[in-house]
XYZ file of C-alpha atoms in Angstrom:
628
model
C -4.820 -25.139 -21.782
C -6.103 -26.085 -25.246
C -6.470 -22.406 -26.153
C -2.891 -21.743 -25.060
C -1.466 -24.674 -27.039
C -3.365 -23.635 -30.141
C -2.123 -20.057 -29.813
C 1.472 -21.213 -29.383
C 1.181 -23.328 -32.529
C -0.099 -20.333 -34.524
C 2.692 -18.193 -33.099
C 5.298 -20.781 -34.131
C 3.985 -20.841 -37.707
C 3.926 -17.045 -37.920
C 6.292 -15.407 -35.372
C 5.268 -11.907 -36.467
C 1.625 -12.568 -35.633
C 0.548 -11.783 -32.078
C -2.184 -14.149 -30.964
C -4.706 -12.774 -28.509
C -5.402 -15.008 -25.544
C -8.023 -14.416 -22.887
C -8.930 -15.682 -19.428
C -6.896 -18.493 -17.914
C -5.087 -19.208 -21.170
C -3.724 -15.649 -21.099
C -2.800 -16.006 -17.427
C -0.867 -19.198 -18.141
C 0.884 -17.594 -21.128
C 2.517 -14.995 -18.844
C 3.735 -17.611 -16.375
C 0.745 -17.922 -13.997
C 2.141 -15.257 -11.664
C 1.203 -15.449 -7.979
C 2.946 -12.261 -6.881
C 1.682 -8.915 -8.153
C 2.942 -5.346 -7.738
C -0.175 -3.200 -7.565
C -0.924 -0.188 -9.758
C -0.277 2.914 -7.635
C -0.594 6.542 -8.656
C 2.910 7.911 -9.312
C 4.486 4.998 -7.449
C 4.655 1.738 -9.436
C 6.897 3.170 -12.163
C 9.668 1.209 -13.885
C 12.487 1.774 -11.369
C 10.362 0.580 -8.451
C 9.032 -2.417 -10.369
C 12.566 -3.359 -11.329
C 13.751 -2.945 -7.725
C 11.047 -5.379 -6.585
C 11.956 -7.861 -9.327
C 15.672 -7.618 -8.521
C 15.210 -9.375 -5.169
C 13.707 -12.494 -6.735
C 15.695 -15.417 -8.073
C 15.124 -16.566 -11.638
C 12.380 -19.080 -10.826
C 10.514 -16.790 -8.453
C 10.823 -13.787 -10.774
C 8.648 -15.640 -13.280
C 5.878 -15.546 -10.675
C 5.895 -11.742 -10.489
C 3.487 -9.585 -12.472
C 3.658 -5.785 -12.219
C 1.215 -2.997 -13.048
C 2.093 0.526 -14.117
C 0.781 3.519 -12.178
C -2.801 4.459 -12.991
C -2.883 6.599 -16.152
C -5.672 8.952 -17.224
C -7.059 7.574 -20.507
C -8.324 10.864 -21.920
C -5.100 12.749 -21.253
C -3.030 9.818 -22.482
C -4.816 9.579 -25.816
C -4.939 13.364 -26.309
C -1.443 14.559 -25.354
C 1.910 13.203 -26.517
C 3.543 15.208 -23.730
C 1.467 13.377 -21.128
C 2.328 9.996 -22.657
C 6.042 10.770 -22.688
C 5.953 11.916 -19.068
C 4.397 8.651 -17.870
C 5.293 5.807 -20.237
C 8.678 5.393 -21.922
C 9.021 2.180 -23.938
C 11.675 3.839 -26.153
C 13.713 7.035 -25.977
C 11.562 8.617 -28.662
C 8.181 10.248 -28.180
C 5.257 7.826 -28.047
C 3.569 9.333 -31.094
C 2.444 6.210 -32.929
C 0.206 3.286 -32.048
C 2.432 1.014 -34.099
C 5.258 -0.802 -32.350
C 8.521 1.094 -32.640
C 11.567 -0.513 -34.216
C 13.841 1.406 -31.866
C 15.704 -0.334 -29.078
C 13.509 -0.869 -25.980
C 14.192 1.538 -23.148
C 12.306 1.142 -19.834
C 8.556 0.541 -19.705
C 7.610 -2.858 -21.070
C 11.178 -3.773 -21.994
C 10.914 -7.514 -22.796
C 14.176 -8.263 -20.999
C 13.600 -6.477 -17.694
C 9.976 -5.316 -17.337
C 7.619 -8.143 -18.233
C 5.036 -9.379 -17.618
C 3.448 -5.934 -17.386
C -0.124 -4.638 -17.301
C -0.868 -0.963 -17.953
C -3.734 0.472 -15.917
C -6.034 3.290 -17.011
C -8.911 5.163 -15.430
C -11.608 5.932 -17.998
C -15.318 6.538 -18.468
C -15.589 6.771 -22.269
C -15.032 3.598 -24.331
C -13.468 5.352 -27.349
C -10.947 7.220 -25.185
C -10.107 4.038 -23.296
C -9.532 2.099 -26.514
C -7.386 4.779 -28.131
C -5.202 5.166 -25.022
C -4.809 1.396 -24.802
C -3.726 1.155 -28.438
C -0.674 3.320 -27.711
C 0.627 0.927 -25.025
C -0.571 -2.387 -26.485
C 2.716 -3.146 -28.314
C 4.680 -2.793 -25.064
C 2.624 -4.658 -22.451
C 0.717 -7.883 -21.908
C -2.715 -6.480 -21.015
C -4.570 -3.294 -20.143
C -6.448 -2.878 -16.860
C -9.505 -0.761 -16.043
C -9.318 0.964 -12.666
C -12.616 0.531 -10.817
C -11.146 0.861 -7.335
C -9.751 4.380 -6.836
C -11.713 5.919 -3.903
C -10.145 9.375 -3.880
C -12.005 12.654 -4.292
C -10.429 13.324 -7.683
C -11.925 10.052 -8.932
C -15.327 11.163 -7.690
C -15.110 14.525 -9.463
C -13.835 12.879 -12.647
C -16.371 10.038 -12.463
C -13.951 7.159 -12.679
C -12.418 4.492 -10.443
C -14.689 3.269 -7.649
C -17.209 5.993 -8.513
C -18.226 4.078 -11.617
C -19.482 1.151 -9.549
C -23.104 2.346 -9.726
C -22.847 2.833 -13.510
C -22.743 -0.765 -14.673
C -23.721 0.074 -18.239
C -20.641 2.294 -18.675
C -18.345 -0.323 -17.107
C -19.720 -3.011 -19.397
C -19.208 -0.839 -22.492
C -15.632 0.089 -21.476
C -14.549 -3.529 -21.036
C -16.484 -4.898 -24.008
C -14.965 -2.260 -26.308
C -11.444 -3.425 -25.518
C -12.355 -7.085 -25.530
C -13.681 -6.740 -29.064
C -11.212 -4.278 -30.583
C -7.888 -4.347 -28.696
C -5.197 -6.841 -29.712
C -4.343 -7.691 -26.096
C -6.607 -8.713 -23.175
C -8.378 -6.340 -20.825
C -8.546 -6.896 -17.044
C -10.268 -5.045 -14.187
C -9.537 -4.154 -10.564
C -12.484 -3.305 -8.317
C -13.587 -3.001 -4.693
C -16.171 -5.102 -2.912
C -19.658 -3.711 -2.278
C -22.000 -3.676 0.726
C -23.162 -7.288 0.494
C -21.685 -10.465 -0.866
C -24.654 -10.923 -3.202
C -24.202 -7.487 -4.771
C -20.436 -8.001 -5.013
C -20.956 -11.312 -6.802
C -23.435 -9.797 -9.250
C -20.975 -6.959 -9.899
C -18.096 -9.381 -10.516
C -20.216 -11.470 -12.879
C -21.089 -8.388 -14.903
C -17.404 -7.412 -15.247
C -16.481 -10.963 -16.194
C -19.281 -11.233 -18.748
C -18.198 -7.934 -20.308
C -14.872 -9.555 -21.162
C -12.348 -9.065 -18.340
C -9.671 -11.764 -18.449
C -8.542 -11.267 -14.835
C -10.461 -9.921 -11.841
C -8.481 -8.221 -9.096
C -10.573 -7.839 -5.964
C -9.644 -5.269 -3.341
C -11.323 -6.575 -0.210
C -12.422 -3.134 1.007
C -15.403 -0.959 0.194
C -15.180 2.453 -1.423
C -15.432 4.392 1.849
C -12.506 2.504 3.394
C -9.588 4.846 2.861
C -7.202 6.958 4.947
C -7.805 6.472 8.675
C -10.962 4.561 7.782
C -9.051 1.946 5.791
C -9.612 -0.897 8.241
C -9.133 -4.548 7.353
C -9.786 -6.068 3.943
C -12.417 -8.805 3.834
C -10.712 -11.985 2.666
C -13.911 -13.995 3.183
C -15.662 -11.884 0.567
C -12.919 -12.800 -1.912
C -13.304 -16.473 -0.922
C -17.049 -16.174 -1.602
C -16.314 -14.872 -5.105
C -13.810 -17.667 -5.677
C -16.396 -20.296 -4.789
C -19.259 -18.621 -6.669
C -17.623 -17.631 -9.961
C -16.756 -20.151 -12.700
C -13.657 -22.163 -11.685
C -11.704 -21.012 -14.752
C -11.942 -17.378 -13.556
C -8.543 -15.863 -12.757
C -8.777 -14.013 -9.460
C -6.221 -11.826 -7.668
C -6.635 -10.842 -4.016
C -5.649 -7.399 -2.737
C -5.577 -6.182 0.880
C -3.978 -6.937 4.284
C -0.546 -7.861 2.873
C 1.770 -6.293 5.450
C 4.803 -8.499 4.895
C 5.892 -11.716 3.214
C 4.348 -13.930 5.889
C 0.873 -12.743 4.837
C 1.117 -14.037 1.261
C 0.485 -17.741 1.783
C -2.276 -17.180 4.385
C -4.008 -14.881 1.895
C -3.815 -17.449 -0.897
C -5.147 -20.118 1.446
C -7.936 -17.971 2.883
C -9.160 -16.538 -0.418
C -8.380 -19.313 -2.875
C -7.080 -16.621 -5.235
C -4.622 -17.322 -8.037
C -2.346 -14.469 -6.977
C -1.757 -11.871 -4.276
C -1.357 -8.164 -5.031
C 0.525 -5.804 -2.735
C 0.352 -1.995 -2.778
C 1.335 -0.223 0.443
C 3.177 -3.294 1.721
C 5.374 -3.175 -1.375
C 5.973 0.582 -1.006
C 7.269 0.106 2.533
C 9.213 -3.012 1.635
C 10.042 -3.730 -2.013
C 11.531 -7.043 -0.846
C 8.101 -8.216 0.326
C 7.977 -11.002 -2.279
C 11.572 -12.141 -1.700
C 12.900 -15.056 0.300
C 15.767 -14.520 2.764
C 19.147 -14.926 1.058
C 20.654 -18.403 1.177
C 23.861 -16.930 2.549
C 23.253 -16.698 6.297
C 26.003 -14.112 6.564
C 24.677 -11.812 3.848
C 25.136 -8.165 4.737
C 21.898 -7.255 2.950
C 19.783 -9.195 5.433
C 19.447 -8.832 9.202
C 18.578 -11.767 11.469
C 17.583 -11.466 15.089
C 20.195 -13.393 17.084
C 17.488 -14.208 19.633
C 15.369 -15.866 16.946
C 16.868 -16.440 13.458
C 13.344 -16.814 12.010
C 12.865 -13.072 12.556
C 14.644 -10.918 9.995
C 14.411 -8.589 7.059
C 16.322 -6.742 4.356
C 18.273 -3.687 5.439
C 17.013 -0.264 4.424
C 20.482 0.987 3.483
C 20.974 -1.970 1.131
C 17.590 -1.439 -0.536
C 18.293 2.302 -0.842
C 21.644 1.549 -2.497
C 20.115 -0.847 -4.980
C 17.388 1.653 -5.848
C 19.976 4.362 -6.500
C 22.021 1.983 -8.647
C 18.936 1.249 -10.767
C 18.369 4.977 -11.243
C 21.969 5.454 -12.326
C 22.264 2.431 -14.592
C 18.842 2.224 -16.254
C 17.306 5.687 -16.023
C 20.393 7.885 -16.399
C 22.400 5.216 -18.283
C 25.606 5.806 -16.365
C 27.707 3.697 -14.048
C 26.687 3.945 -10.378
C 29.236 5.246 -7.863
C 31.651 2.708 -6.427
C 30.234 1.326 -3.185
C 32.047 -0.685 -0.537
C 30.254 -3.602 1.159
C 27.523 -2.702 3.609
C 28.796 -2.201 7.148
C 28.512 -4.909 9.790
C 29.844 -4.764 13.355
C 33.398 -6.005 13.421
C 34.534 -4.270 10.247
C 37.912 -2.649 10.837
C 36.961 0.755 9.547
C 33.830 2.809 9.269
C 32.598 1.747 5.864
C 30.755 4.493 4.002
C 29.594 4.660 0.426
C 33.183 4.522 -0.856
C 34.626 2.537 2.024
C 36.762 5.266 3.587
C 35.549 6.308 7.020
C 32.114 7.173 5.740
C 33.459 9.785 3.322
C 31.049 10.672 0.585
C 31.295 9.252 -2.855
C 33.133 11.301 -5.431
C 30.473 13.260 -7.271
C 27.830 12.544 -4.656
C 28.022 15.846 -2.817
C 24.793 17.849 -2.736
C 24.658 19.821 -5.930
C 23.352 23.292 -6.638
C 21.646 22.175 -9.823
C 19.712 19.331 -11.380
C 21.774 16.823 -13.278
C 22.083 17.879 -16.912
C 21.472 14.327 -18.107
C 18.180 14.201 -16.215
C 16.576 17.494 -17.026
C 18.726 19.801 -19.093
C 18.046 22.652 -16.696
C 19.508 24.064 -13.502
C 18.204 25.652 -10.362
C 19.478 26.404 -6.864
C 18.189 24.357 -3.958
C 19.720 26.456 -1.208
C 21.783 23.639 0.309
C 24.951 24.224 2.282
C 27.217 21.733 4.006
C 28.043 22.245 7.688
C 30.195 19.682 9.514
C 28.750 16.842 7.470
C 25.135 17.813 8.118
C 23.066 19.201 5.300
C 21.316 22.435 6.214
C 19.236 24.862 4.250
C 18.491 28.523 3.988
C 14.748 28.448 4.505
C 12.820 30.132 1.684
C 9.480 31.809 2.139
C 6.349 29.760 1.541
C 5.700 31.583 -1.734
C 9.284 31.025 -2.929
C 9.146 27.360 -1.967
C 5.889 26.721 -3.829
C 7.157 28.491 -6.939
C 10.469 26.632 -6.814
C 8.842 23.222 -6.328
C 6.549 23.722 -9.319
C 9.513 24.765 -11.439
C 11.533 21.746 -10.340
C 8.753 19.294 -11.123
C 8.114 20.893 -14.491
C 11.793 20.518 -15.367
C 11.826 16.747 -14.775
C 9.992 14.670 -17.356
C 11.130 11.217 -16.288
C 8.543 9.488 -14.048
C 11.278 7.492 -12.329
C 13.008 10.662 -11.138
C 9.768 12.373 -10.115
C 8.841 9.531 -7.795
C 12.132 9.187 -5.920
C 11.378 11.435 -2.965
C 7.959 9.880 -2.346
C 9.373 6.367 -2.473
C 12.179 7.173 -0.066
C 9.871 8.797 2.472
C 7.860 5.562 2.450
C 10.916 3.290 2.587
C 12.713 5.246 5.322
C 9.615 5.927 7.438
C 10.781 3.690 10.360
C 13.804 5.906 10.969
C 12.663 9.408 10.003
C 10.902 10.260 13.263
C 14.105 9.705 15.247
C 16.611 10.817 12.589
C 15.178 14.205 11.747
C 18.361 15.345 9.998
C 17.741 12.641 7.375
C 14.082 13.604 7.117
C 15.003 17.244 6.524
C 17.679 16.415 3.954
C 15.248 14.188 2.078
C 12.582 16.898 2.152
C 15.039 19.271 0.451
C 16.051 16.771 -2.236
C 14.380 17.848 -5.450
C 13.280 15.703 -8.360
C 16.244 15.002 -10.619
C 18.923 16.074 -8.118
C 20.372 12.581 -7.865
C 23.457 13.849 -6.038
C 21.239 15.137 -3.229
C 19.666 11.693 -2.880
C 23.144 10.155 -2.803
C 23.897 12.439 0.117
C 20.779 11.201 1.924
C 22.014 7.659 1.311
C 25.309 8.499 3.027
C 23.415 9.829 6.019
C 21.241 6.708 6.147
C 24.287 4.449 6.042
C 25.862 6.314 8.942
C 22.649 6.034 10.990
C 22.363 2.312 10.242
C 25.994 1.787 11.227
C 25.353 3.415 14.587
C 22.213 1.347 15.075
C 24.014 -1.887 14.274
C 26.836 -1.028 16.672
C 24.363 -0.232 19.448
C 22.499 -3.486 18.871
C 25.772 -5.443 18.828
C 26.799 -3.988 22.181
C 23.374 -4.773 23.658
C 23.439 -8.344 22.376
C 26.891 -8.923 23.803
C 25.514 -8.006 27.212
C 22.375 -10.174 27.115
C 23.550 -13.187 25.082
C 24.020 -15.429 28.155
C 20.360 -14.878 29.041
C 19.240 -15.393 25.436
C 21.180 -18.644 25.198
C 19.680 -19.867 28.468
C 16.133 -19.176 27.242
C 16.876 -21.023 23.991
C 18.309 -24.008 25.876
C 15.312 -24.140 28.216
C 12.935 -24.082 25.268
C 14.870 -26.875 23.553
C 14.870 -29.001 26.691
C 11.141 -28.605 27.255
C 10.269 -29.041 23.597
C 8.524 -25.702 23.576
C 8.332 -23.753 20.335
C 7.304 -20.563 22.136
C 9.558 -17.560 21.844
C 9.608 -14.440 24.013
C 8.834 -12.372 20.894
C 5.901 -14.515 19.770
C 2.676 -12.518 19.550
C -0.847 -13.848 19.825
C -3.040 -13.442 16.768
C -5.059 -10.340 17.559
C -6.851 -8.116 15.081
C -5.552 -4.803 16.357
C -3.017 -2.414 14.943
C -0.880 -2.774 18.086
C -0.696 -6.536 17.613
C 0.127 -6.085 13.937
C 2.891 -3.600 14.761
C 4.355 -5.986 17.310
C 4.224 -8.854 14.830
C 5.915 -6.847 12.073
C 8.212 -4.758 14.249
C 11.867 -4.714 13.281
C 14.781 -2.382 14.101
C 14.595 0.960 12.309
C 17.161 -0.105 9.731
C 14.986 -2.973 8.455
C 12.199 -2.649 5.858
C 8.830 -2.921 7.570
C 5.219 -1.976 6.855
C 3.501 1.198 7.928
C 0.481 0.122 9.957
C -2.409 2.528 10.363
C -4.663 2.466 13.416
C -7.927 0.659 12.802
C -10.920 3.001 12.472
C -12.142 2.620 16.061
C -8.586 3.161 17.307
C -8.191 6.245 15.108
C -11.373 7.694 16.591
C -10.124 7.218 20.136
C -6.832 8.864 19.171
C -8.709 11.818 17.707
C -7.248 11.166 14.253
C -10.659 10.660 12.669
C -14.082 12.216 13.189
C -17.236 10.170 12.788
C -20.860 10.912 12.080
C -23.629 10.513 14.641
C -24.701 7.261 13.021
C -21.173 5.878 13.233
C -20.932 6.987 16.891
C -24.062 5.002 17.667
C -22.614 1.882 16.049
C -19.318 2.262 17.893
C -21.138 2.803 21.185
C -23.135 -0.388 20.713
C -19.935 -2.208 19.796
C -18.195 -0.993 22.948
C -21.178 -1.959 25.092
C -21.300 -5.417 23.527
C -17.677 -5.910 24.486
C -18.243 -4.873 28.123
C -21.498 -6.541 29.277
C -20.535 -6.699 32.924
C -19.612 -3.022 33.169
C -22.776 -2.022 31.345
C -24.978 -4.088 33.629
C -23.361 -2.600 36.718
C -23.766 0.883 35.289
C -27.434 0.313 34.617
C -28.202 -0.997 38.049
C -26.228 1.610 39.945
C -26.752 4.733 37.830
C -29.658 4.477 35.446
C -32.064 2.994 37.987
C -31.254 5.721 40.487
C -31.679 8.430 37.881
C -35.013 7.165 36.606
C -36.397 6.589 40.104
C -35.501 10.139 41.105
C -37.091 11.557 38.008
C -40.358 9.762 38.478
C -40.507 10.656 42.150
C -40.052 14.336 41.354
C -42.427 14.704 38.412
C -44.796 11.795 38.969
C -44.634 10.614 35.362
C -43.651 12.489 32.216
C -45.389 12.641 28.855
C -43.398 11.372 25.861
C -43.111 14.799 24.309
C -41.661 16.348 27.459
C -39.168 13.726 28.531
C -36.045 15.179 26.946
C -36.572 18.768 28.013
C -37.934 18.014 31.504
C -35.190 15.680 32.637
C -32.400 17.566 30.968
C -33.620 20.922 32.257
C -34.274 19.943 35.843
C -31.451 17.519 36.510
C -28.822 18.513 33.919
C -28.772 15.142 32.177
C -27.819 14.780 28.523
C -30.315 14.023 25.808
C -29.233 10.390 25.679
C -29.674 10.063 29.442
C -33.146 11.536 29.165
C -33.907 9.016 26.429
C -33.214 6.227 28.898
C -36.021 7.639 31.057
C -38.345 7.480 28.076
C -37.644 3.825 27.384
C -37.747 2.385 30.930
C -40.670 0.080 31.751
C -42.881 0.680 34.805
C -45.202 -1.580 36.784
C -48.936 -1.204 37.259
C -48.452 1.414 39.991
C -46.422 3.638 37.663
C -43.172 2.889 39.442
C -39.965 1.777 37.788
C -39.524 -1.992 37.544
C -35.911 -2.649 38.656
C -35.641 -5.861 36.644
C -36.674 -4.009 33.522
C -34.106 -1.295 34.176
C -31.334 -3.840 34.445
C -32.246 -5.743 31.296
C -33.431 -2.849 29.152
C -31.228 -2.166 26.130
C -29.419 1.164 26.086
C -30.780 3.714 23.607
C -29.510 3.960 20.055
C -28.249 7.482 20.586
C -24.951 8.041 22.341
C -24.415 5.433 25.036
C -23.854 6.743 28.536
C -20.519 4.988 28.805
C -19.228 7.166 25.943
C -19.556 10.318 28.025
């Protein structure tokens, strides 16, 4: 606090001088944010950050810190074209490291996009410093990515693949601590043991990182192998590092109800959300005070269950694109539809008719790209269809489209909308197909997808309304019974179970409500055939399954294994260790793991199998018999 007060005094005496704060003093100077939008490759760009901020009231918005997408330090410092395609603090090219006197545009705009941290991946201190100097006038800090687990990070030797190269990490952070005018922070993944993770965190902190963001997963935990983040590891760091250390927790944030439990479990100063925010940009928002707000859905069976409507979020996102990115007025939009409205309210309030100027276009908007191209769309009875191009034509066209659009906010639209609309796309394939055909920069095509979404949501709301009308007497009776008995149980209440099915049930909402995408846990993904595992991992899973089914395993041993081993010994009269696998497998057709059981069974003094030993003997470390 003393450092912050001293810095504020210096700033007051010389407003033009920017005082560099570090550690907790820096954290307090940006409002001590507890809610953090994670850095995501090609996803946490200005429009999405602003959409997330727009759902917070004035007091809560001060608690939100956002990160830019991860930027490649070498490319950023080498190429003006790369900088302009990913970071746009003004409308002019980012050619100078000095702060521009031009009017702020999007990234780092003091009025609408702060506090902001710019994240880079890097492995050379000079490149990291030079890249950071370009963005320093327009952000509050620069972050070093030490958490990216993807193959491209491995080949480029950055992200989580620097975690064995502590000397390089130390030099990268120390370089910016000593020579950059703003603080440097770091985001990293936990390691195999808590002791090694603590030593790693201490090294990063000693190098000069002002904030540590800890992703509670190891480097191998990605894709179907993502699994659960380890909050206890973050708690261990909190208790072991100096108390003035600023610590952010990352992982397991599916929806807003996970934020406070994470803060309590980890003791972190703030909670960062990545995929949870992509699926639901309202994840940090409170329900609106207006109980009749059309933006928010409440379950009539339990008003504590609710969420923001996808069509409302989609609208707001499109309005941000129009107003801030394209600098034009958004189309006129009537209020969102609710059952009981007299007419079918569409985007312009007239029986779902499309907005003027929102028809699918045959070319990219001039204001966005300055170029045109055909996307092959035709309109048939209100449903968008397409003349399917060949694979070669499609690939060539997509590359051309992406090359024509230089604004990162327009490039990311399709990816964001696939994530946002995921709950409805499997059942509304016409929307999925229309979105797939919507090219970067063709804002009119995205407006058309919005119209289709609004129509689907309207139908869903009407169907739910009709269903509720039919069952409301029963719902009311259940509520009255619960009130009379003093019970706080609800028919939708789910027990706390660490499984993806339980998580889906806990977070499940109607398709028109923002909700997280929940992957199967690794062992579930294996059973579904979505993920292949190594022999070593199979052994671990087999032991885990056996540990969870002791009764079945014991019965199996007594009834099957004992009979098998007894038969073997009767037929061969004892087998040498080197012959066990081949003899048993060849004569009786047993698998290698079954033969291994024969090798490990104890016998009595007469050379016969001891039944008690067969029952209690641990199954082999190869594939367990119960796994087939």
